[in-house]
């Protein structure tokens, strides 16, 4: 499921101050894990199975199959400095998106709080 079209059609949604504060706390921890190049910490902040792929259902699989290829030094640096863009989709899911070249990193509010939920192609 790609969320990129939702971002392209963004309605200039604005996050509530409480939601923005919650995301700010999450992304600060996520960026610290990236700065430390800690795939286990990133996996702990990721909805697993990642992108509903049963082959990526735990931290070790996430580290081997997703982190190593998607969280290159360039992408980690991009997420560290990139501005997160907020949107709310038609299903009332609150998400933030960080655009890094060809990829979009998606962070979605879940019942457990914000989690890293998707990598989409930036078209």
mmCIF file with all atom_site columns, C-alpha atoms in Angstrom:
data_model
loop_
_atom_site.group_PDB
_atom_site.id
_atom_site.type_symbol
_atom_site.label_atom_id
_atom_site.label_alt_id
_atom_site.label_comp_id
_atom_site.label_asym_id
_atom_site.label_entity_id
_atom_site.label_seq_id
_atom_site.pdbx_PDB_ins_code
_atom_site.Cartn_x
_atom_site.Cartn_y
_atom_site.Cartn_z
_atom_site.occupancy
_atom_site.B_iso_or_equiv
_atom_site.pdbx_formal_charge
_atom_site.auth_seq_id
_atom_site.auth_comp_id
_atom_site.auth_asym_id
_atom_site.auth_atom_id
_atom_site.pdbx_PDB_model_num
ATOM 1   C CA . UNK A 1 1   ? 0.000  0.000   0.000  1.00 0.00 ? 1   UNK A CA 1
ATOM 2   C CA . UNK A 1 2   ? 1.614  3.226   -1.108 1.00 0.00 ? 2   UNK A CA 1
ATOM 3   C CA . UNK A 1 3   ? 0.758  6.411   0.710  1.00 0.00 ? 3   UNK A CA 1
ATOM 4   C CA . UNK A 1 4   ? 2.573  8.689   -1.708 1.00 0.00 ? 4   UNK A CA 1
ATOM 5   C CA . UNK A 1 5   ? -0.579 9.680   -3.672 1.00 0.00 ? 5   UNK A CA 1
ATOM 6   C CA . UNK A 1 6   ? -2.179 10.880  -0.429 1.00 0.00 ? 6   UNK A CA 1
ATOM 7   C CA . UNK A 1 7   ? 0.725  13.262  0.084  1.00 0.00 ? 7   UNK A CA 1
ATOM 8   C CA . UNK A 1 8   ? 0.555  14.523  -3.491 1.00 0.00 ? 8   UNK A CA 1
ATOM 9   C CA . UNK A 1 9   ? -3.084 15.428  -2.928 1.00 0.00 ? 9   UNK A CA 1
ATOM 10  C CA . UNK A 1 10  ? -2.522 16.887  0.543  1.00 0.00 ? 10  UNK A CA 1
ATOM 11  C CA . UNK A 1 11  ? -5.215 19.285  1.617  1.00 0.00 ? 11  UNK A CA 1
ATOM 12  C CA . UNK A 1 12  ? -2.831 21.430  3.642  1.00 0.00 ? 12  UNK A CA 1
ATOM 13  C CA . UNK A 1 13  ? -3.811 19.508  6.746  1.00 0.00 ? 13  UNK A CA 1
ATOM 14  C CA . UNK A 1 14  ? -2.500 20.886  10.018 1.00 0.00 ? 14  UNK A CA 1
ATOM 15  C CA . UNK A 1 15  ? -1.663 18.709  13.002 1.00 0.00 ? 15  UNK A CA 1
ATOM 16  C CA . UNK A 1 16  ? -3.077 19.657  16.378 1.00 0.00 ? 16  UNK A CA 1
ATOM 17  C CA . UNK A 1 17  ? -0.493 21.030  18.825 1.00 0.00 ? 17  UNK A CA 1
ATOM 18  C CA . UNK A 1 18  ? -0.795 17.861  20.947 1.00 0.00 ? 18  UNK A CA 1
ATOM 19  C CA . UNK A 1 19  ? -0.250 15.603  17.922 1.00 0.00 ? 19  UNK A CA 1
ATOM 20  C CA . UNK A 1 20  ? 2.701  17.718  16.751 1.00 0.00 ? 20  UNK A CA 1
ATOM 21  C CA . UNK A 1 21  ? 4.256  17.534  20.226 1.00 0.00 ? 21  UNK A CA 1
ATOM 22  C CA . UNK A 1 22  ? 3.829  13.742  20.297 1.00 0.00 ? 22  UNK A CA 1
ATOM 23  C CA . UNK A 1 23  ? 5.435  13.393  16.855 1.00 0.00 ? 23  UNK A CA 1
ATOM 24  C CA . UNK A 1 24  ? 8.284  15.738  17.805 1.00 0.00 ? 24  UNK A CA 1
ATOM 25  C CA . UNK A 1 25  ? 9.116  13.484  20.766 1.00 0.00 ? 25  UNK A CA 1
ATOM 26  C CA . UNK A 1 26  ? 8.982  10.373  18.577 1.00 0.00 ? 26  UNK A CA 1
ATOM 27  C CA . UNK A 1 27  ? 11.082 11.757  15.723 1.00 0.00 ? 27  UNK A CA 1
ATOM 28  C CA . UNK A 1 28  ? 13.720 13.015  18.175 1.00 0.00 ? 28  UNK A CA 1
ATOM 29  C CA . UNK A 1 29  ? 14.186 9.436   19.456 1.00 0.00 ? 29  UNK A CA 1
ATOM 30  C CA . UNK A 1 30  ? 14.050 8.019   15.909 1.00 0.00 ? 30  UNK A CA 1
ATOM 31  C CA . UNK A 1 31  ? 16.725 10.452  14.719 1.00 0.00 ? 31  UNK A CA 1
ATOM 32  C CA . UNK A 1 32  ? 18.904 9.620   17.744 1.00 0.00 ? 32  UNK A CA 1
ATOM 33  C CA . UNK A 1 33  ? 18.677 5.920   16.799 1.00 0.00 ? 33  UNK A CA 1
ATOM 34  C CA . UNK A 1 34  ? 19.677 6.782   13.223 1.00 0.00 ? 34  UNK A CA 1
ATOM 35  C CA . UNK A 1 35  ? 22.564 8.941   14.413 1.00 0.00 ? 35  UNK A CA 1
ATOM 36  C CA . UNK A 1 36  ? 23.793 5.990   16.505 1.00 0.00 ? 36  UNK A CA 1
ATOM 37  C CA . UNK A 1 37  ? 23.235 3.734   13.447 1.00 0.00 ? 37  UNK A CA 1
ATOM 38  C CA . UNK A 1 38  ? 21.249 1.405   15.725 1.00 0.00 ? 38  UNK A CA 1
ATOM 39  C CA . UNK A 1 39  ? 18.976 -0.885  13.654 1.00 0.00 ? 39  UNK A CA 1
ATOM 40  C CA . UNK A 1 40  ? 17.524 -2.545  16.777 1.00 0.00 ? 40  UNK A CA 1
ATOM 41  C CA . UNK A 1 41  ? 16.402 0.815   18.169 1.00 0.00 ? 41  UNK A CA 1
ATOM 42  C CA . UNK A 1 42  ? 14.888 1.774   14.796 1.00 0.00 ? 42  UNK A CA 1
ATOM 43  C CA . UNK A 1 43  ? 13.109 -1.603  14.635 1.00 0.00 ? 43  UNK A CA 1
ATOM 44  C CA . UNK A 1 44  ? 11.679 -0.956  18.111 1.00 0.00 ? 44  UNK A CA 1
ATOM 45  C CA . UNK A 1 45  ? 10.026 2.174   16.676 1.00 0.00 ? 45  UNK A CA 1
ATOM 46  C CA . UNK A 1 46  ? 8.725  0.360   13.582 1.00 0.00 ? 46  UNK A CA 1
ATOM 47  C CA . UNK A 1 47  ? 5.376  -1.348  12.994 1.00 0.00 ? 47  UNK A CA 1
ATOM 48  C CA . UNK A 1 48  ? 6.196  -5.015  12.437 1.00 0.00 ? 48  UNK A CA 1
ATOM 49  C CA . UNK A 1 49  ? 5.684  -6.952  10.297 1.00 0.00 ? 49  UNK A CA 1
ATOM 50  C CA . UNK A 1 50  ? 7.073  -4.072  8.261  1.00 0.00 ? 50  UNK A CA 1
ATOM 51  C CA . UNK A 1 51  ? 4.740  -3.050  5.443  1.00 0.00 ? 51  UNK A CA 1
ATOM 52  C CA . UNK A 1 52  ? 2.721  -6.214  6.225  1.00 0.00 ? 52  UNK A CA 1
ATOM 53  C CA . UNK A 1 53  ? 5.570  -8.387  4.916  1.00 0.00 ? 53  UNK A CA 1
ATOM 54  C CA . UNK A 1 54  ? 5.758  -11.552 7.035  1.00 0.00 ? 54  UNK A CA 1
ATOM 55  C CA . UNK A 1 55  ? 9.407  -11.922 5.984  1.00 0.00 ? 55  UNK A CA 1
ATOM 56  C CA . UNK A 1 56  ? 10.112 -8.765  8.051  1.00 0.00 ? 56  UNK A CA 1
ATOM 57  C CA . UNK A 1 57  ? 8.329  -9.598  11.282 1.00 0.00 ? 57  UNK A CA 1
ATOM 58  C CA . UNK A 1 58  ? 11.053 -9.024  13.892 1.00 0.00 ? 58  UNK A CA 1
ATOM 59  C CA . UNK A 1 59  ? 14.001 -6.748  14.635 1.00 0.00 ? 59  UNK A CA 1
ATOM 60  C CA . UNK A 1 60  ? 16.620 -9.105  13.165 1.00 0.00 ? 60  UNK A CA 1
ATOM 61  C CA . UNK A 1 61  ? 14.738 -9.461  9.877  1.00 0.00 ? 61  UNK A CA 1
ATOM 62  C CA . UNK A 1 62  ? 14.124 -5.701  9.771  1.00 0.00 ? 62  UNK A CA 1
ATOM 63  C CA . UNK A 1 63  ? 17.834 -5.033  10.286 1.00 0.00 ? 63  UNK A CA 1
ATOM 64  C CA . UNK A 1 64  ? 18.865 -7.497  7.580  1.00 0.00 ? 64  UNK A CA 1
ATOM 65  C CA . UNK A 1 65  ? 16.202 -6.795  4.952  1.00 0.00 ? 65  UNK A CA 1
ATOM 66  C CA . UNK A 1 66  ? 15.208 -3.159  5.417  1.00 0.00 ? 66  UNK A CA 1
ATOM 67  C CA . UNK A 1 67  ? 17.620 -1.182  7.562  1.00 0.00 ? 67  UNK A CA 1
ATOM 68  C CA . UNK A 1 68  ? 20.783 -2.152  5.693  1.00 0.00 ? 68  UNK A CA 1
ATOM 69  C CA . UNK A 1 69  ? 19.364 -1.213  2.284  1.00 0.00 ? 69  UNK A CA 1
ATOM 70  C CA . UNK A 1 70  ? 17.021 1.686   3.052  1.00 0.00 ? 70  UNK A CA 1
ATOM 71  C CA . UNK A 1 71  ? 18.878 3.451   5.857  1.00 0.00 ? 71  UNK A CA 1
ATOM 72  C CA . UNK A 1 72  ? 22.064 4.272   4.013  1.00 0.00 ? 72  UNK A CA 1
ATOM 73  C CA . UNK A 1 73  ? 24.291 7.003   5.425  1.00 0.00 ? 73  UNK A CA 1
ATOM 74  C CA . UNK A 1 74  ? 22.743 9.408   2.901  1.00 0.00 ? 74  UNK A CA 1
ATOM 75  C CA . UNK A 1 75  ? 19.164 8.524   3.887  1.00 0.00 ? 75  UNK A CA 1
ATOM 76  C CA . UNK A 1 76  ? 19.959 8.621   7.608  1.00 0.00 ? 76  UNK A CA 1
ATOM 77  C CA . UNK A 1 77  ? 21.403 12.127  7.163  1.00 0.00 ? 77  UNK A CA 1
ATOM 78  C CA . UNK A 1 78  ? 18.366 13.171  5.117  1.00 0.00 ? 78  UNK A CA 1
ATOM 79  C CA . UNK A 1 79  ? 15.905 11.988  7.769  1.00 0.00 ? 79  UNK A CA 1
ATOM 80  C CA . UNK A 1 80  ? 17.979 13.761  10.441 1.00 0.00 ? 80  UNK A CA 1
ATOM 81  C CA . UNK A 1 81  ? 17.674 17.134  8.735  1.00 0.00 ? 81  UNK A CA 1
ATOM 82  C CA . UNK A 1 82  ? 14.529 16.683  6.606  1.00 0.00 ? 82  UNK A CA 1
ATOM 83  C CA . UNK A 1 83  ? 11.319 18.496  7.412  1.00 0.00 ? 83  UNK A CA 1
ATOM 84  C CA . UNK A 1 84  ? 8.459  16.148  8.183  1.00 0.00 ? 84  UNK A CA 1
ATOM 85  C CA . UNK A 1 85  ? 5.235  16.934  6.285  1.00 0.00 ? 85  UNK A CA 1
ATOM 86  C CA . UNK A 1 86  ? 1.931  16.156  8.016  1.00 0.00 ? 86  UNK A CA 1
ATOM 87  C CA . UNK A 1 87  ? -1.185 14.736  6.367  1.00 0.00 ? 87  UNK A CA 1
ATOM 88  C CA . UNK A 1 88  ? -4.373 12.993  7.434  1.00 0.00 ? 88  UNK A CA 1
ATOM 89  C CA . UNK A 1 89  ? -5.769 10.468  4.959  1.00 0.00 ? 89  UNK A CA 1
ATOM 90  C CA . UNK A 1 90  ? -9.402 9.620   4.175  1.00 0.00 ? 90  UNK A CA 1
ATOM 91  C CA . UNK A 1 91  ? -9.314 6.934   6.903  1.00 0.00 ? 91  UNK A CA 1
ATOM 92  C CA . UNK A 1 92  ? -8.346 9.569   9.493  1.00 0.00 ? 92  UNK A CA 1
ATOM 93  C CA . UNK A 1 93  ? -4.797 8.218   9.845  1.00 0.00 ? 93  UNK A CA 1
ATOM 94  C CA . UNK A 1 94  ? -2.352 10.890  10.991 1.00 0.00 ? 94  UNK A CA 1
ATOM 95  C CA . UNK A 1 95  ? 1.008  10.545  9.257  1.00 0.00 ? 95  UNK A CA 1
ATOM 96  C CA . UNK A 1 96  ? 4.210  12.463  8.722  1.00 0.00 ? 96  UNK A CA 1
ATOM 97  C CA . UNK A 1 97  ? 6.376  12.041  5.639  1.00 0.00 ? 97  UNK A CA 1
ATOM 98  C CA . UNK A 1 98  ? 10.078 12.759  5.148  1.00 0.00 ? 98  UNK A CA 1
ATOM 99  C CA . UNK A 1 99  ? 11.156 12.975  1.512  1.00 0.00 ? 99  UNK A CA 1
ATOM 100 C CA . UNK A 1 100 ? 14.672 11.715  0.731  1.00 0.00 ? 100 UNK A CA 1
ATOM 101 C CA . UNK A 1 101 ? 15.456 11.674  -2.966 1.00 0.00 ? 101 UNK A CA 1
ATOM 102 C CA . UNK A 1 102 ? 13.569 8.754   -4.509 1.00 0.00 ? 102 UNK A CA 1
ATOM 103 C CA . UNK A 1 103 ? 12.101 7.573   -1.196 1.00 0.00 ? 103 UNK A CA 1
ATOM 104 C CA . UNK A 1 104 ? 9.434  8.752   1.233  1.00 0.00 ? 104 UNK A CA 1
ATOM 105 C CA . UNK A 1 105 ? 9.746  7.601   4.842  1.00 0.00 ? 105 UNK A CA 1
ATOM 106 C CA . UNK A 1 106 ? 6.334  7.393   6.530  1.00 0.00 ? 106 UNK A CA 1
ATOM 107 C CA . UNK A 1 107 ? 5.564  7.699   10.244 1.00 0.00 ? 107 UNK A CA 1
ATOM 108 C CA . UNK A 1 108 ? 1.980  7.001   11.325 1.00 0.00 ? 108 UNK A CA 1
ATOM 109 C CA . UNK A 1 109 ? 0.077  7.497   14.567 1.00 0.00 ? 109 UNK A CA 1
ATOM 110 C CA . UNK A 1 110 ? -1.015 4.086   15.875 1.00 0.00 ? 110 UNK A CA 1
ATOM 111 C CA . UNK A 1 111 ? -2.750 3.012   19.099 1.00 0.00 ? 111 UNK A CA 1
ATOM 112 C CA . UNK A 1 112 ? 0.784  2.457   20.461 1.00 0.00 ? 112 UNK A CA 1
ATOM 113 C CA . UNK A 1 113 ? 1.892  5.981   19.452 1.00 0.00 ? 113 UNK A CA 1
ATOM 114 C CA . UNK A 1 114 ? 3.875  7.003   16.390 1.00 0.00 ? 114 UNK A CA 1
ATOM 115 C CA . UNK A 1 115 ? 5.690  4.262   14.480 1.00 0.00 ? 115 UNK A CA 1
ATOM 116 C CA . UNK A 1 116 ? 7.757  4.063   11.301 1.00 0.00 ? 116 UNK A CA 1
ATOM 117 C CA . UNK A 1 117 ? 5.288  2.345   8.957  1.00 0.00 ? 117 UNK A CA 1
ATOM 118 C CA . UNK A 1 118 ? 6.268  2.577   5.309  1.00 0.00 ? 118 UNK A CA 1
ATOM 119 C CA . UNK A 1 119 ? 8.799  3.426   2.643  1.00 0.00 ? 119 UNK A CA 1
ATOM 120 C CA . UNK A 1 120 ? 7.232  4.622   -0.596 1.00 0.00 ? 120 UNK A CA 1
ATOM 121 C CA . UNK A 1 121 ? 8.639  5.707   -3.930 1.00 0.00 ? 121 UNK A CA 1
ATOM 122 C CA . UNK A 1 122 ? 8.727  9.478   -4.396 1.00 0.00 ? 122 UNK A CA 1
ATOM 123 C CA . UNK A 1 123 ? 7.150  9.969   -7.796 1.00 0.00 ? 123 UNK A CA 1
#
